[in-house]
PDB file of C-alpha atoms in Angstrom:
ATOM      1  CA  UNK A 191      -5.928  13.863   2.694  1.00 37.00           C
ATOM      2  CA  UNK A 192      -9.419  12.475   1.524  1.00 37.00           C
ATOM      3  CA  UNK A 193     -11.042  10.076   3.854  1.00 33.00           C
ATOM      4  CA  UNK A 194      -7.929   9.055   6.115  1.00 46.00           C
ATOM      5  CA  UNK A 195      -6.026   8.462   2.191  1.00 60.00           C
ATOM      6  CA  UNK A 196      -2.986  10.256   1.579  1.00 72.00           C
ATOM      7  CA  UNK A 197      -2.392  11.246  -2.120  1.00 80.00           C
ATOM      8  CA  UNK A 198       1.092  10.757  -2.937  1.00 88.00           C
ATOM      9  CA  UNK A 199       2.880  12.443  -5.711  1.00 92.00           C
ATOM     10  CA  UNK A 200       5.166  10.474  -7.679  1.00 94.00           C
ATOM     11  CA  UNK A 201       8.868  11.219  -6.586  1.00 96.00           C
ATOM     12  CA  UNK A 202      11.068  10.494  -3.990  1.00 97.00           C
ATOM     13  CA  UNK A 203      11.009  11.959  -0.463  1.00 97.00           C
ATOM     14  CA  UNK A 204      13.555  13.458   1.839  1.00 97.00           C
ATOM     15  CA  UNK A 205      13.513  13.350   5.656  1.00 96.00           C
ATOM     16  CA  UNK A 206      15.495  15.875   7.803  1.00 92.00           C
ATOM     17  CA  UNK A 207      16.765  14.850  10.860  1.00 89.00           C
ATOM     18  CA  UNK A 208      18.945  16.774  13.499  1.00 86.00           C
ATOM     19  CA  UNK A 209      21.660  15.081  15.063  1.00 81.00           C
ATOM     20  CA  UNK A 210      25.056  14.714  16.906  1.00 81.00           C
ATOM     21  CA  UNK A 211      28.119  14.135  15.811  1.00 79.00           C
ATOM     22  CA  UNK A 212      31.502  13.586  19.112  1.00 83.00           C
ATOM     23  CA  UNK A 213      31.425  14.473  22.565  1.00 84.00           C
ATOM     24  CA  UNK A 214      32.170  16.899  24.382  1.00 84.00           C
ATOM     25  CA  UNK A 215      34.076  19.567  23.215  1.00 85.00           C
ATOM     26  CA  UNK A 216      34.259  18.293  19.483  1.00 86.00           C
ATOM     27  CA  UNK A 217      30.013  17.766  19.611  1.00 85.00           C
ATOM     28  CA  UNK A 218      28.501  19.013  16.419  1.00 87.00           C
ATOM     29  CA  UNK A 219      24.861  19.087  15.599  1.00 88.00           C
ATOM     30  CA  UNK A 220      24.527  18.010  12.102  1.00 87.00           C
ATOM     31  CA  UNK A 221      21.362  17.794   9.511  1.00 88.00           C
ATOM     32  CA  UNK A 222      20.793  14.240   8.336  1.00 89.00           C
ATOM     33  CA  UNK A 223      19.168  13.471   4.929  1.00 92.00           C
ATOM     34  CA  UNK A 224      17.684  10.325   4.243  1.00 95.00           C
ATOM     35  CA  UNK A 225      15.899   9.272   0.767  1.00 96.00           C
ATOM     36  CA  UNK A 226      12.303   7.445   1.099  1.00 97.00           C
ATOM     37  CA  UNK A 227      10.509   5.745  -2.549  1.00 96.00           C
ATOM     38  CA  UNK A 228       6.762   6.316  -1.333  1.00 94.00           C
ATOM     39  CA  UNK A 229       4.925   2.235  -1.989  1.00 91.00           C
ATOM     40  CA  UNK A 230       1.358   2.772  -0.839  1.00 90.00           C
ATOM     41  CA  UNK A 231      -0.611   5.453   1.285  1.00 91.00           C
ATOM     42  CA  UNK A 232      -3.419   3.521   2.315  1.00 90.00           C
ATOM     43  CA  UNK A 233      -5.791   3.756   5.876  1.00 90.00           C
ATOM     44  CA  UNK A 234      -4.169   6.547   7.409  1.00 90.00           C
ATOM     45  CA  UNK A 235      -0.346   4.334   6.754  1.00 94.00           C
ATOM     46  CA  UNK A 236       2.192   5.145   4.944  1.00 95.00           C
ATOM     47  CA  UNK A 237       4.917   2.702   3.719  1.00 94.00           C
ATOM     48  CA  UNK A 238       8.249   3.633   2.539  1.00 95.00           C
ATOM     49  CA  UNK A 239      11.192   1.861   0.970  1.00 95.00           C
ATOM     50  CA  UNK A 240      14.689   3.980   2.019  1.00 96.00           C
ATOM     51  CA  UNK A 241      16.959   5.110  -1.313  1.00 96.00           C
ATOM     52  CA  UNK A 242      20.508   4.506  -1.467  1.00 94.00           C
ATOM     53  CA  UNK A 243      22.612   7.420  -2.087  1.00 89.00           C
ATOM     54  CA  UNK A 244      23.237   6.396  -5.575  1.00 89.00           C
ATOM     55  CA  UNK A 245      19.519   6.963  -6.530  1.00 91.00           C
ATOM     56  CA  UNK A 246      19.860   3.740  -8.698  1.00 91.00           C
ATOM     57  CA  UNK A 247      18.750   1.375  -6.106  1.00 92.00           C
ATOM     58  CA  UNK A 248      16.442   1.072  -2.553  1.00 91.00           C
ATOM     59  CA  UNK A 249      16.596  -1.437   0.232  1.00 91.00           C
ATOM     60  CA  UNK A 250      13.476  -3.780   0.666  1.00 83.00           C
ATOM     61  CA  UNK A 251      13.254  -3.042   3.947  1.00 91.00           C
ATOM     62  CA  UNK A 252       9.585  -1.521   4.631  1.00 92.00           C
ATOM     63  CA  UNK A 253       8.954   1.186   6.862  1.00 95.00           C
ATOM     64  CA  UNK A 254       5.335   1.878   7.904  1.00 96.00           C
ATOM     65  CA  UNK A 255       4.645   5.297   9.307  1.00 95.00           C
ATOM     66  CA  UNK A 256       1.447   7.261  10.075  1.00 95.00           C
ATOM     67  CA  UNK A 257       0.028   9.867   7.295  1.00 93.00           C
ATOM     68  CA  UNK A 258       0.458  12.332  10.101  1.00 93.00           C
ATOM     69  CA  UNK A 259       4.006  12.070  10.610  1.00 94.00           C
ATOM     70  CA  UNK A 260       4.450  12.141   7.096  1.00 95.00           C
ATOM     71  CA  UNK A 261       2.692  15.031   6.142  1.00 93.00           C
ATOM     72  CA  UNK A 262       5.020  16.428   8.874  1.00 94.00           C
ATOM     73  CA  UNK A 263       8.391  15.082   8.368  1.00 95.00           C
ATOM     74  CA  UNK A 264       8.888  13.904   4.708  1.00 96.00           C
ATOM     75  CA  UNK A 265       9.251  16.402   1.503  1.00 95.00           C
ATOM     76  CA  UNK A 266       9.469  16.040  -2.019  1.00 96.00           C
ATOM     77  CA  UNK A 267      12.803  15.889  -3.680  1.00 96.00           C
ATOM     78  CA  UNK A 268      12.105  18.249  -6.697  1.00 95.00           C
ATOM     79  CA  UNK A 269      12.910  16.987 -10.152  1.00 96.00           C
ATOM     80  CA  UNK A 270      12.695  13.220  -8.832  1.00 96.00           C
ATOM     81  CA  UNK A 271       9.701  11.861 -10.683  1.00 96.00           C
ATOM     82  CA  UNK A 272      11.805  10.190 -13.470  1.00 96.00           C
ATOM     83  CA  UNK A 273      13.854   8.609 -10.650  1.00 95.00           C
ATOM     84  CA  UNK A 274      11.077   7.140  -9.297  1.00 96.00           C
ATOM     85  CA  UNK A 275      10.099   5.507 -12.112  1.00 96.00           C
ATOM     86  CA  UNK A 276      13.332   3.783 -12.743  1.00 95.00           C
ATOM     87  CA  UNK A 277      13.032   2.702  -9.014  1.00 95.00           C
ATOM     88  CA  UNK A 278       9.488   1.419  -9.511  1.00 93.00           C
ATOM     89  CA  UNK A 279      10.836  -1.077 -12.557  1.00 93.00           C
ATOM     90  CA  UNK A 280      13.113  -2.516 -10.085  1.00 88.00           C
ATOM     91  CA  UNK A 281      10.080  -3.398  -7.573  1.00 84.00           C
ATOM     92  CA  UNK A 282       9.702  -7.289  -6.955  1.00 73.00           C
ATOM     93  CA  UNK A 283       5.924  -8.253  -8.124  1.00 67.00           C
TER      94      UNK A 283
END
């Protein structure tokens, strides 16, 4: 980070989260894997558009989260660049 700004690489980002799936004696912990397109890093914020599974499309539905969490949380998806660019065509203006 320079000066509270987060440099983001161009890609799309994966967050890992554990959870549950039943009760009881057919509970299962399970890893969750969501898809984020990266729109600006800007005063310590980060704000995030979530990828459908497809990779051909993203809800407009804007999630702000700190630089903090993530630096912490969030990963690159290797070999995702070109995706990312298709994704950022499709961006209203």
């Amino acid at each position: 980070m320079y000066m509270n700004e987060l440099l983001l690489e161009q890609g799309i980002y994966i967050k890992r989260s554990r959870g549950s799936f039943g009760t009881g004696a057919t509970a299962r912990e399970c890893l969750i894997e969501s898809l984020w397109f990266p729109y600006r890093a800007e005063n310590g914020v980060v704000e995030l558009f979530p990828v459908m599974d497809n990779l051909q499309s993203m809800l407009c539905i804007k999630q702000k989260i700190s630089a903090e969490v993530f630096i912490k949380e969030y990963e690159l998806k290797e070999n995702s660049k070109e995706i990312y660019l298709d994704l950022k065509k499709k961006l209203p203006k």
